[in-house]
Structures are given as C-alpha cells and as structure tokens.
XYZ file of C-alpha atoms in Angstrom:
645
model
C -78.097 -30.333 -14.451
C -81.494 -29.437 -15.795
C -83.939 -28.007 -13.357
C -87.413 -29.456 -13.164
C -90.463 -27.404 -14.072
C -91.711 -27.498 -10.483
C -88.366 -26.241 -9.224
C -88.347 -23.383 -11.735
C -91.889 -22.354 -10.838
C -91.004 -22.327 -7.151
C -87.975 -20.129 -7.774
C -90.036 -17.703 -9.840
C -92.609 -17.577 -7.031
C -89.872 -16.728 -4.539
C -88.524 -14.036 -6.832
C -91.935 -12.400 -7.043
C -92.358 -12.644 -3.288
C -88.972 -11.049 -2.717
C -89.774 -8.101 -4.958
C -93.130 -7.670 -3.253
C -91.426 -7.577 0.156
C -88.899 -5.051 -1.067
C -91.653 -2.875 -2.478
C -90.226 0.546 -3.294
C -87.321 0.095 -0.904
C -83.866 -0.481 -2.338
C -80.819 -2.167 -0.877
C -77.886 0.303 -0.646
C -75.032 0.332 -3.149
C -71.919 2.479 -3.410
C -70.321 4.183 -6.394
C -66.890 5.828 -6.641
C -68.097 9.191 -5.291
C -69.681 7.688 -2.177
C -67.946 7.738 1.178
C -66.705 4.266 2.066
C -66.521 3.057 -1.544
C -62.827 2.112 -1.410
C -63.177 0.444 1.977
C -66.159 -1.557 0.740
C -64.150 -2.678 -2.296
C -61.188 -3.665 -0.118
C -63.212 -5.618 2.408
C -66.082 -7.181 0.473
C -65.059 -7.178 -3.196
C -61.325 -7.775 -3.016
C -61.482 -10.323 -5.842
C -62.371 -7.556 -8.306
C -59.510 -5.819 -10.087
C -59.825 -2.949 -12.559
C -57.227 -2.132 -15.185
C -57.779 1.285 -16.692
C -57.619 1.749 -20.437
C -54.563 4.005 -20.101
C -52.540 1.196 -18.497
C -52.802 -1.099 -21.534
C -50.478 -0.740 -24.516
C -52.017 1.601 -27.082
C -50.995 -0.759 -29.867
C -52.999 -3.561 -28.241
C -56.054 -1.295 -27.964
C -55.798 -0.469 -31.651
C -55.552 -4.104 -32.722
C -58.371 -5.339 -30.486
C -60.801 -2.563 -31.364
C -60.067 -2.961 -35.072
C -60.674 -6.708 -34.667
C -64.117 -6.067 -33.135
C -65.116 -3.850 -36.034
C -63.762 -6.280 -38.613
C -65.616 -9.237 -37.151
C -68.860 -7.307 -37.020
C -68.446 -5.884 -40.516
C -67.825 -9.394 -41.867
C -70.989 -10.737 -40.253
C -69.233 -12.989 -37.735
C -71.140 -11.693 -34.697
C -74.593 -13.249 -34.793
C -77.607 -13.673 -32.560
C -78.159 -17.188 -31.259
C -81.494 -18.972 -31.390
C -81.468 -20.531 -27.934
C -83.838 -22.706 -25.935
C -85.435 -21.421 -22.742
C -88.085 -23.429 -20.930
C -89.021 -25.321 -24.085
C -89.286 -22.137 -26.135
C -86.944 -20.759 -28.783
C -85.823 -17.154 -28.346
C -83.264 -14.952 -30.043
C -80.445 -13.470 -28.031
C -80.435 -9.684 -28.064
C -76.645 -9.794 -27.974
C -74.693 -10.847 -31.046
C -71.729 -13.055 -30.267
C -68.887 -15.203 -31.484
C -66.701 -17.745 -29.708
C -62.940 -17.700 -30.259
C -60.489 -19.996 -28.585
C -58.239 -22.987 -28.668
C -58.766 -25.104 -31.803
C -61.528 -27.663 -31.301
C -63.038 -26.067 -28.200
C -66.764 -25.426 -27.749
C -68.928 -23.577 -25.267
C -72.467 -24.597 -24.340
C -75.310 -22.510 -22.911
C -79.102 -22.561 -23.084
C -79.176 -25.768 -25.132
C -76.779 -24.183 -27.609
C -73.219 -25.287 -28.328
C -70.957 -22.613 -29.789
C -68.016 -23.826 -31.855
C -64.825 -21.818 -31.365
C -63.110 -20.169 -34.282
C -59.379 -20.737 -33.639
C -57.551 -17.583 -32.704
C -54.601 -18.135 -34.999
C -51.888 -17.885 -32.414
C -49.226 -19.052 -34.883
C -48.460 -18.789 -38.587
C -51.290 -20.933 -39.923
C -50.022 -20.728 -43.508
C -46.930 -22.662 -42.497
C -49.030 -25.350 -40.811
C -51.405 -25.669 -43.725
C -54.382 -24.617 -41.618
C -55.324 -21.492 -43.504
C -59.024 -21.738 -42.595
C -59.872 -18.002 -42.681
C -58.986 -15.151 -44.997
C -56.317 -12.634 -44.069
C -58.632 -10.049 -42.449
C -60.184 -12.611 -40.148
C -56.836 -14.174 -39.288
C -55.530 -10.755 -38.264
C -58.647 -10.100 -36.161
C -58.480 -13.490 -34.448
C -54.775 -13.107 -33.761
C -55.373 -9.688 -32.166
C -57.758 -11.263 -29.684
C -55.238 -14.028 -29.035
C -52.693 -11.293 -28.188
C -55.227 -9.807 -25.767
C -55.730 -13.271 -24.295
C -51.962 -13.679 -23.873
C -51.779 -10.312 -22.125
C -54.575 -11.306 -19.752
C -52.947 -14.658 -18.930
C -49.702 -12.925 -17.996
C -51.347 -10.017 -16.206
C -53.599 -12.164 -14.018
C -50.718 -14.436 -13.098
C -48.663 -11.455 -11.930
C -51.217 -10.641 -9.251
C -50.324 -11.781 -5.777
C -52.820 -13.024 -3.237
C -55.003 -10.143 -2.100
C -53.334 -7.712 -4.520
C -55.383 -5.472 -6.786
C -54.502 -3.899 -10.017
C -55.649 -0.337 -10.402
C -58.639 0.192 -8.197
C -60.861 3.153 -8.802
C -58.553 6.185 -8.357
C -59.275 8.427 -5.437
C -60.951 11.743 -6.199
C -58.562 14.531 -7.042
C -55.571 12.306 -7.812
C -55.542 13.187 -11.491
C -57.677 14.915 -14.027
C -58.597 11.514 -15.308
C -59.779 10.354 -11.939
C -62.006 13.385 -11.616
C -63.596 12.535 -14.915
C -63.960 8.900 -13.954
C -65.582 9.777 -10.674
C -68.022 12.074 -12.360
C -68.844 9.442 -14.920
C -69.619 6.988 -12.220
C -71.694 9.180 -9.951
C -75.086 7.695 -9.214
C -74.584 5.447 -12.138
C -76.758 2.649 -13.053
C -75.371 0.898 -15.928
C -72.778 -1.692 -16.529
C -71.351 -4.357 -18.664
C -73.511 -6.140 -21.188
C -72.305 -9.535 -21.974
C -75.093 -11.750 -22.945
C -78.692 -10.917 -23.070
C -81.457 -12.817 -24.676
C -84.442 -11.595 -26.524
C -87.605 -12.376 -24.727
C -89.418 -13.197 -27.857
C -90.718 -16.653 -28.021
C -91.855 -18.281 -31.169
C -95.284 -16.970 -30.420
C -93.947 -13.530 -29.597
C -94.918 -13.781 -25.968
C -93.376 -11.452 -23.445
C -93.398 -11.831 -19.736
C -94.314 -9.199 -17.210
C -91.673 -7.509 -15.142
C -92.298 -9.589 -12.067
C -93.181 -12.872 -13.703
C -89.607 -14.071 -13.521
C -87.010 -11.830 -12.086
C -83.330 -12.207 -12.348
C -80.633 -14.120 -10.847
C -78.316 -16.543 -12.392
C -76.900 -16.812 -15.762
C -76.262 -19.956 -17.601
C -74.089 -22.469 -16.131
C -70.642 -21.768 -15.505
C -70.714 -20.758 -18.786
C -71.132 -19.849 -21.155
C -71.668 -16.148 -21.126
C -74.438 -14.244 -22.146
C -77.611 -13.319 -20.781
C -80.804 -14.990 -21.197
C -84.097 -13.489 -21.774
C -85.374 -11.708 -18.868
C -85.838 -14.112 -16.178
C -84.026 -16.734 -17.978
C -80.966 -18.475 -16.823
C -77.833 -18.604 -18.840
C -74.678 -21.982 -19.527
C -70.277 -20.896 -22.215
C -71.380 -23.091 -20.643
C -72.195 -23.261 -19.841
C -71.453 -25.888 -19.230
C -70.983 -23.830 -19.500
C -72.473 -20.425 -20.795
C -73.020 -18.684 -19.921
C -72.793 -16.814 -20.818
C -74.684 -15.507 -18.510
C -77.223 -13.812 -16.714
C -80.670 -12.920 -17.528
C -81.601 -10.465 -20.109
C -82.698 -7.149 -18.882
C -85.175 -6.679 -21.618
C -88.742 -6.473 -20.535
C -90.135 -6.444 -24.053
C -88.262 -6.990 -27.272
C -89.883 -7.617 -30.605
C -88.355 -9.491 -33.493
C -87.969 -6.195 -35.290
C -86.203 -4.703 -32.286
C -83.776 -7.583 -32.170
C -83.050 -7.268 -35.854
C -82.531 -3.549 -35.451
C -79.893 -4.171 -32.842
C -77.623 -5.223 -35.652
C -77.681 -1.715 -37.143
C -74.433 0.123 -37.795
C -73.031 1.731 -34.652
C -69.312 1.489 -35.266
C -67.211 4.520 -34.545
C -65.377 6.385 -31.859
C -66.025 6.290 -28.175
C -67.913 9.385 -27.077
C -67.627 11.462 -23.962
C -69.596 10.004 -21.100
C -71.984 11.730 -18.792
C -73.373 10.920 -15.407
C -76.403 8.677 -15.350
C -79.648 10.197 -14.228
C -80.836 7.512 -11.879
C -80.226 7.867 -8.188
C -79.065 5.113 -5.916
C -79.907 4.661 -2.281
C -77.111 5.565 0.068
C -76.279 3.323 3.029
C -78.530 3.855 5.955
C -81.202 5.578 3.928
C -83.699 2.734 4.006
C -86.901 3.717 5.718
C -87.360 0.272 7.166
C -84.932 -2.536 8.040
C -84.522 -5.301 5.506
C -83.148 -7.931 7.862
C -86.402 -9.850 7.640
C -85.690 -10.416 3.960
C -82.525 -12.350 4.717
C -84.322 -15.666 4.937
C -86.210 -15.022 1.730
C -83.020 -14.162 -0.078
C -81.304 -17.287 1.156
C -84.181 -19.470 0.039
C -84.273 -17.641 -3.239
C -80.609 -18.156 -3.982
C -80.221 -20.396 -6.988
C -77.324 -22.783 -6.893
C -75.291 -22.778 -10.053
C -75.659 -26.005 -11.862
C -74.172 -25.389 -15.171
C -75.796 -25.668 -18.385
C -72.865 -27.708 -18.676
C -74.729 -30.646 -17.937
C -74.966 -33.370 -20.241
C -77.462 -31.274 -21.682
C -74.641 -29.162 -22.447
C -73.450 -27.851 -19.868
C -75.106 -30.170 -18.344
C -72.956 -32.351 -16.438
C -70.457 -31.049 -14.043
C -66.983 -32.503 -14.286
C -66.286 -35.307 -11.922
C -64.123 -35.057 -10.001
C -64.353 -31.273 -9.680
C -61.522 -29.519 -11.474
C -59.833 -26.638 -9.702
C -57.801 -23.994 -11.499
C -54.117 -23.966 -10.664
C -51.583 -21.346 -11.709
C -50.598 -20.311 -14.233
C -53.926 -19.239 -15.658
C -54.552 -20.117 -19.297
C -57.748 -18.719 -20.732
C -58.887 -21.193 -23.395
C -61.858 -19.326 -24.901
C -63.267 -15.854 -25.182
C -66.872 -15.027 -25.892
C -67.241 -11.844 -27.913
C -70.438 -9.859 -27.402
C -71.961 -6.881 -29.159
C -75.004 -4.899 -28.128
C -76.477 -1.558 -29.171
C -78.895 -0.380 -26.452
C -80.375 2.219 -28.809
C -81.772 -0.610 -30.918
C -83.271 -2.444 -27.940
C -86.506 -1.293 -26.378
C -87.479 -1.392 -22.724
C -84.419 -2.661 -20.939
C -85.369 -3.739 -17.443
C -84.524 -1.806 -14.335
C -82.236 -3.456 -11.812
C -84.770 -4.454 -9.131
C -82.879 -4.660 -5.823
C -80.526 -1.667 -5.706
C -81.922 0.725 -8.289
C -78.695 0.699 -10.273
C -80.358 1.431 -13.605
C -81.116 -0.337 -16.879
C -79.770 -3.859 -17.086
C -78.242 -5.375 -20.183
C -77.479 -8.584 -18.283
C -79.094 -9.560 -14.987
C -77.509 -10.827 -11.790
C -75.579 -14.033 -12.315
C -72.483 -16.108 -11.706
C -70.446 -16.977 -14.782
C -70.844 -20.675 -15.389
C -69.060 -23.571 -17.037
C -65.706 -22.531 -15.646
C -62.937 -24.404 -13.907
C -63.453 -23.863 -10.176
C -61.822 -20.687 -8.820
C -60.504 -19.694 -12.234
C -60.464 -15.961 -13.006
C -62.494 -14.173 -15.670
C -61.016 -11.275 -17.670
C -63.181 -8.801 -19.586
C -62.207 -6.126 -22.110
C -64.882 -3.471 -22.708
C -65.068 -1.268 -25.816
C -67.860 1.293 -26.237
C -68.327 2.993 -29.558
C -70.690 5.201 -31.523
C -70.334 6.659 -34.970
C -69.867 10.285 -35.904
C -73.343 10.495 -37.416
C -74.882 9.684 -34.061
C -72.841 12.329 -32.286
C -73.846 14.935 -34.836
C -77.509 13.935 -34.595
C -77.370 14.516 -30.866
C -76.388 18.110 -31.375
C -72.720 17.535 -30.785
C -73.136 17.337 -27.032
C -71.113 14.134 -26.959
C -72.611 13.194 -23.601
C -73.166 9.520 -23.113
C -74.043 7.348 -20.152
C -71.197 4.908 -19.663
C -71.527 1.160 -19.210
C -71.138 -0.196 -15.691
C -70.691 -3.404 -13.814
C -72.691 -4.027 -10.644
C -71.589 -6.512 -7.995
C -73.140 -7.916 -4.855
C -72.384 -10.570 -2.309
C -74.709 -13.395 -3.292
C -77.924 -12.950 -1.332
C -76.425 -10.870 1.449
C -78.615 -7.825 2.049
C -76.362 -6.443 4.781
C -73.378 -5.758 2.513
C -73.988 -2.841 0.111
C -73.642 -3.493 -3.588
C -70.766 -2.075 -5.605
C -71.157 -0.168 -8.878
C -68.136 0.407 -11.116
C -68.254 2.590 -14.269
C -66.304 1.383 -17.295
C -64.689 3.612 -19.874
C -64.009 2.344 -23.355
C -60.903 0.177 -23.247
C -61.155 -0.603 -19.532
C -60.620 -4.178 -18.375
C -61.630 -5.918 -15.186
C -60.777 -9.238 -13.585
C -62.889 -11.373 -11.293
C -60.328 -13.389 -9.365
C -60.051 -15.936 -6.588
C -63.539 -17.130 -5.624
C -65.344 -13.870 -6.445
C -67.426 -15.500 -9.170
C -68.582 -18.169 -6.709
C -69.398 -16.017 -3.686
C -70.658 -12.953 -5.559
C -72.956 -12.139 -8.437
C -72.531 -9.440 -11.039
C -74.731 -7.695 -13.569
C -74.150 -5.494 -16.578
C -75.807 -2.085 -16.764
C -76.290 -0.594 -20.197
C -74.779 2.667 -21.326
C -75.912 4.747 -24.290
C -73.247 3.733 -26.784
C -72.983 0.435 -28.597
C -70.547 -1.888 -26.847
C -68.275 -4.821 -27.579
C -66.819 -7.030 -24.893
C -64.354 -9.882 -24.944
C -64.859 -12.188 -21.957
C -61.926 -14.533 -21.428
C -62.474 -17.709 -19.437
C -60.974 -20.990 -18.381
C -63.918 -23.013 -19.643
C -64.523 -26.500 -18.290
C -64.152 -28.475 -21.500
C -63.777 -32.060 -20.317
C -66.663 -33.051 -22.595
C -66.637 -30.095 -24.955
C -63.652 -30.483 -27.265
C -63.256 -32.097 -30.661
C -60.568 -34.367 -29.215
C -63.018 -35.575 -26.569
C -65.831 -36.480 -28.963
C -63.432 -38.076 -31.441
C -62.109 -40.347 -28.697
C -65.688 -41.229 -27.752
C -66.401 -42.207 -31.358
C -63.339 -44.417 -31.504
C -64.366 -46.000 -28.231
C -67.772 -46.963 -29.629
C -66.470 -48.033 -33.039
C -63.869 -50.310 -31.458
C -66.760 -52.769 -31.064
C -67.408 -52.834 -34.830
C -65.508 -55.239 -37.090
C -65.278 -54.634 -40.847
C -64.422 -57.608 -43.020
C -61.485 -56.503 -45.202
C -62.647 -58.618 -48.141
C -66.424 -58.205 -48.193
C -66.757 -54.944 -46.288
C -69.515 -56.467 -44.162
C -69.932 -55.371 -40.544
C -70.243 -57.385 -37.370
C -70.160 -56.705 -33.631
C -67.242 -57.901 -31.527
C -69.091 -57.887 -28.187
C -72.791 -58.364 -27.455
C -72.774 -57.533 -23.767
C -75.657 -55.307 -22.586
C -73.128 -52.961 -20.944
C -71.356 -52.515 -24.268
C -74.667 -51.860 -26.022
C -75.608 -49.168 -23.513
C -72.200 -47.534 -23.802
C -72.343 -47.436 -27.605
C -75.909 -46.099 -27.735
C -75.082 -43.311 -25.270
C -72.193 -42.220 -27.492
C -74.444 -42.551 -30.554
C -76.971 -40.093 -29.061
C -74.249 -37.760 -27.819
C -72.676 -37.449 -31.268
C -76.006 -36.833 -32.982
C -77.593 -34.390 -30.557
C -74.669 -32.686 -28.841
C -72.514 -32.221 -31.913
C -74.021 -32.846 -35.353
C -77.430 -31.277 -34.821
C -75.984 -28.485 -32.676
C -73.557 -27.630 -35.455
C -76.073 -27.681 -38.301
C -78.752 -25.903 -36.289
C -76.535 -22.848 -36.527
C -76.710 -23.042 -40.296
C -73.814 -22.068 -42.482
C -72.484 -19.418 -40.126
C -69.147 -21.171 -39.657
C -68.514 -22.296 -43.221
C -69.167 -18.758 -44.501
C -66.016 -17.335 -42.952
C -64.044 -20.225 -41.456
C -63.520 -23.776 -42.708
C -61.815 -25.152 -39.594
C -64.814 -27.246 -38.456
C -65.834 -28.509 -41.898
C -63.552 -31.562 -42.078
C -63.986 -32.672 -38.460
C -67.794 -32.468 -38.685
C -67.813 -34.498 -41.887
C -65.774 -37.190 -40.147
C -68.064 -37.130 -37.109
C -71.020 -37.684 -39.425
C -69.283 -40.701 -40.996
C -68.607 -42.148 -37.541
C -72.212 -41.508 -36.530
C -73.419 -43.358 -39.638
C -71.371 -46.399 -38.595
C -73.069 -46.207 -35.192
C -76.415 -46.416 -37.004
C -75.111 -49.677 -38.497
C -74.143 -50.877 -35.010
C -77.659 -50.153 -33.735
C -79.062 -52.188 -36.632
C -76.783 -55.109 -35.702
C -77.802 -54.937 -32.056
C -81.462 -54.975 -33.114
C -80.831 -58.056 -35.252
C -79.262 -59.780 -32.251
C -82.293 -59.009 -30.096
C -84.630 -60.489 -32.718
C -82.525 -63.596 -33.264
C -84.251 -66.573 -31.697
C -81.040 -68.540 -31.250
C -79.695 -66.182 -28.579
C -80.304 -66.625 -24.856
C -83.587 -64.934 -24.002
C -82.322 -63.372 -20.791
C -79.556 -61.436 -22.571
C -81.846 -60.487 -25.438
C -84.417 -59.079 -23.059
C -81.897 -56.886 -21.251
C -80.561 -55.631 -24.566
C -84.098 -54.928 -25.797
C -84.791 -52.783 -22.735
C -81.593 -50.787 -23.338
C -82.424 -50.338 -26.995
C -85.972 -49.263 -26.238
C -84.756 -46.488 -23.919
C -82.074 -45.285 -26.366
C -84.345 -45.379 -29.425
C -87.199 -43.641 -27.623
C -84.923 -40.796 -26.564
C -83.518 -40.585 -30.091
C -86.977 -40.418 -31.630
C -88.090 -37.676 -29.230
C -84.975 -35.589 -29.726
C -85.136 -35.881 -33.500
C -88.679 -34.567 -33.433
C -87.687 -31.694 -31.144
C -84.831 -30.660 -33.417
C -87.062 -30.905 -36.503
C -89.622 -28.667 -34.837
C -86.935 -26.148 -33.926
C -85.493 -26.116 -37.449
C -88.917 -25.413 -38.944
C -90.190 -22.997 -36.286
C -91.505 -19.581 -37.262
C -88.521 -17.863 -35.628
C -86.065 -20.046 -37.527
C -87.795 -19.142 -40.770
C -87.079 -15.444 -40.199
C -83.331 -15.997 -40.543
C -81.557 -15.470 -43.856
C -80.632 -18.698 -45.716
C -76.983 -18.564 -44.679
C -77.953 -18.434 -40.993
C -81.087 -20.589 -41.032
C -80.988 -23.913 -39.144
C -80.358 -27.028 -41.217
C -82.229 -30.210 -40.264
C -79.242 -32.516 -40.537
C -78.742 -35.442 -40.481
C -82.028 -36.202 -42.238
C -82.861 -38.820 -44.862
C -85.900 -40.154 -46.646
C -87.594 -43.504 -46.145
C -86.032 -45.126 -49.176
C -82.463 -43.933 -48.743
C -80.372 -47.084 -49.478
C -77.261 -45.630 -47.869
C -78.835 -45.590 -44.403
C -79.127 -48.794 -42.355
C -82.116 -47.551 -40.317
C -85.020 -45.186 -41.046
C -85.076 -41.629 -39.722
C -88.469 -42.247 -38.113
C -87.951 -44.953 -35.503
C -91.625 -45.411 -34.570
C -91.986 -48.839 -36.227
C -88.736 -50.147 -34.748
C -89.694 -48.931 -31.285
C -93.059 -50.660 -31.673
C -91.352 -53.905 -32.666
C -89.028 -53.822 -29.635
C -91.987 -53.089 -27.361
C -93.839 -56.074 -28.862
C -90.883 -58.350 -28.177
C -90.703 -57.229 -24.557
C -94.447 -57.623 -24.172
C -94.331 -61.142 -25.654
C -91.490 -62.183 -23.391
C -93.333 -60.750 -20.414
C -96.478 -62.707 -21.286
C -94.506 -65.934 -21.774
C -92.814 -65.484 -18.436
C -96.116 -64.789 -16.731
C -97.784 -67.803 -18.323
C -94.854 -69.999 -17.508
C -94.801 -68.793 -13.936
C -98.555 -69.268 -13.583
C -98.468 -72.791 -15.065
C -95.638 -73.840 -12.740
C -97.476 -72.525 -9.725
C -100.690 -74.319 -10.751
C -98.862 -77.561 -11.467
C -97.063 -77.440 -8.180
C -100.319 -76.986 -6.326
C -102.289 -79.690 -8.190
C -99.581 -82.292 -7.883
C -99.123 -81.748 -4.185
C -99.710 -85.149 -2.445
C -102.776 -85.400 -0.262
C -101.948 -86.388 3.291
C -103.856 -89.199 4.942
C -106.267 -88.034 7.539
C-alpha cells in the first residue's frame, strides 16, 4: 500500500525527533567477543542461523563465486532507476533477479523480471534462451538455491546451524572473533543512490532509516528511503546508507573489483557495551513505538502494492522461488552513512524488514567478498580488510541489545521462523567489494507471467472476433464487466509493458526468455485498446438506455484519466536527465508509444480529447436531469389544486 505524503512527513519528523533524543548516546549492541553474546543470540535472536563458509561444499563455492564474476563481467548486474517520493534515483547496488521462469519481483515502483535459473537441460526443452556461459552461471545459483532449500528444511524448531564459535575452540574461531571485534559493518544487499534527477541530496537527519521496501524485494533505497522484491515485494530492502552520492560516484561503483577475498581486520569503530549508557533510554520507548513503520509491501498494486488476500503463510518444505543478486564496491561509493542508534559503523543498507515474502518464510543469504590483486598490492601488501557484517535488532525495543555478526567470504546466514517480522536487520559495509545472493519465497500471486496471461484471457473473453470479416464486438456491456476489463487494461500497460521497456534492452542483450511473452502481452493489450474503443462507442450511442450509459461513462472517465496521467509520468521518466545518462542498451524505452496518425491503433496515445468528450456527455446528462427534475417540481407545484377557503 502506498503511504500518503502526510504520513511520510510525519514518520520523518519522528525519526528526527528520535535521533535528537538519543543525542550522542547509543543503544548497546554485542559482538562475538562480548560477554553474553551467545546468550543474547540464544534468547533474543534464535531465528538467526549462521553457516560458516567451511561447512559448505568447496565445489559449490567455486561454482557460485565463478557465477558472480561471470554475470558481472557480462554486464548482467545493473543499477536500477527507481522511483522514490516522485523522484527518480539510481541504486548504488547493481543487481539481477534470477528465479523460477516467469517470476518477477517489484520494489520502489520497479518490477524486475527474473532470468530463469536453468535448473534442467534447456537445450532438450528447446528453451535455449542464454548462451553457455550464462546458462552455467544461472545453473550454479540454482544449485545454491537447491542446497538452501534442503538445508533450511533440515532445521528443527529452535535449532541453529553453526552459531558463532566460542573463543578458543579452533584457530578459525579465534580469527573470526578478532574479525568481529567492535565491528561495525555488515551485509549490503540493496542500497539506492540518493541522487535525484536534480542531483539533490538530503541531510543526515532529514530522513533516517528504517524499513526497506515491501516484503520485497531486496535492496536498499536511498538514504531514508523505503525499499519493495517486492516488494511486493522488494525489497529489496532497506534504506541506503549513503549520505551523498553523485552520479559519477554511482558510475564508479561499477569499476573492476573482482579477485580473491583478502584477509580481514578488526573495524576501528567502537560500540557501546551494555550498561555503559550515561542516562537511561526508557523514555525513548514510546517514541520508538510510535516511530515503528509497519511493513506494507511495495507489493501493493503499485507493485508490491497489494498484499495477498487472504494472507499466505509459508508451509514446509521451503522452496525459494527467486534470488536477488547484489553487487557493491564501497571503495567506489562516497560518504556511507553511520548507523545512528547503536554506532555499529558504516551502513550499506539501513534497518529494514525484507518485504514481499510469504508470511513466516525464511530468507537465505550467501555472501562473497572479493578484491583484486592490484588492490592488495596498492595497499602495501598488508591484506587487512574490514569485513562485512550484519546487524540485527528487535524491532523498536531499546531494552534488548542489538546483535552484530561478522561475515567472512563464503559465509551464509538464514533468517528463519518469524525473525524477519519481529526483528529488523541492516548491512554494514566492509572494505572489499561484495556480492550477495538473497534467496526468498517471494509472494508472487500477482507477479508471474502465468498470472498476467490469465488476466488477459479473462478480459479478452468479452471480445468477439467475426471469423469472416475479422470485425470486433463486445459480448457483454455490463458496467461491472467494463470496469473489470479496464482495470486489467491498465495493469497490463503499466505493471508489465512499461515496466519491462523502462529497463531498456537489458534483458534482450543476454537472455531472450521474456521476448516472446512480452510481444504476446503487447498484442493482447492492443486488443484491449479496441475494447475500450467499443465501450466508448456504446456510451455515445443514443439508442442505449441512458442510465447504463451514464454509469459506463463514469467508469471510463476514471480509467482513462488514470491512463492519461500514468502515460505522462512514464514519458517524463523515460526522457528525464538521469535516464539520458544511461548507455543506449540500458536506456528506458517509451513503449508502447504511437503517433497521432497511426492507422494500426484504435485510439490515440493522448487521451485528452476523449476524456473531454466523456466529461461533456456526463455534464450534458447532469444538466438534463437537473432541468427535468426542476421542471417536474415546478409543474407539480403550479398544478396543485387550490383549496376552497
């Protein structure tokens, strides 16, 4: 559900107030070297499970990490031009959606179209939509997905995988503990550049963090922005931790950083130990509660816009249907924001819940940090790097300390049970460039190709085509049928066709899977334009009952007005200054678009004249009704018999 402007302003005001009340004080958080860390994990963060890199098959590591590098080298990981509070901004994170064929993920007014992860021999099935390198890369991530599905399902209620090893258990655990000491950085899934079309940036306290997109769709949004998958969904998710990021900075983030994982060092920032606050923070409890933002999915109709009804709940076995791949190089991003409540360090993604997910479904994340040999040599061979970290907190509970967990390259973590609902997490940036693969059970009730194809068939079932002449006619003229068809008409155009073409040629460059289906959707949409023309003709036809025509005219006026407004918005976005900075193969395409004299189109692109005509009809009928009502009232009064006195 979209939040109103007033609601957003109020939340930003509360965020600023909260930070002012906190002042320089920080809420406590615990890392692996702090006393009570394991107990805190067991009691307050039991839904979090960590699987160390060493516990995964080495062959799987090799395939997955090679897949990341292949996809980036081939230009498959791209920044999204998303919509935040009526402004276009670039994401600082480059990403790609993989998943079940025909699935999509929506966040921040952006629908991502999944590249199928080639789980079977596609040559045999005649679905060879990618070249060999990409098929191998996609299949590697499908194998990771299969591993996660099995691994999560093996967990019993309340059971953890490998928690952070206790100090002194092994040489590895000593290293891990050191890496995590006083750390302040974590997992960077989705972050969004704060650059608007005008290049505006917002001050640190103008909109602080919370939330991500809707159950989604992963990723982070520009600082202070909410994320949606997806998210509806997606999300996904979280707010960007960038305080200032120029277009050049964002572009630079795509620089080459591929290579081996380097040795990690302890972060420099200090965290506040429990009990070290100089003043109690209990009085902030009410503020935090008021400030808590309920997750409402970018899943909405807007995209993540509408939550599924009835609510879907995940049941075993878990089957992750999409993964959102993310890539970020902190060295190419300037001024990452500091985590404001705990002092955990620089944030790549702000506090959020992952959105656009089936209720209580788990999330699995694979983290791969890398840097090339040239970088290590340039740094004098020290090899010391701050590792990435994930921060967790109980949502708006200032009494329970936060939890900070360092991640080594190849580590995986699961958020299980209801952890994603009751807690929030953030990603704290390390020094090295990082890939992540975030596997989810996305809520796709209105986000699959099968879904939208069935919607098209539903609408077109009201259109009859004469087999001899090829002429079209409507089977039913009921107002309810008109409204149903026009809703589908708008959904196909603005949730699918324009979303797809706004992302330019990015899909067709390396995968042809969506090409055929989108061509068919466009043909179906064109037939819906014909249906709208026929409905308009019915409204104008004098022989029809006026009452039915008037109701239909009101429905058409609402649908056409929305269509006109959305077309203008999409045209503006396609021709914005930010869009023009993209290379031709990535630049938005204003499609469908046609000229005034295009004989193949039943209606004009610009609907202003048609809207005016429908408004005139409604106005005329209103005047006639008023005059008729006034005449009847006058007649009734004048013809009233006069009683004898």
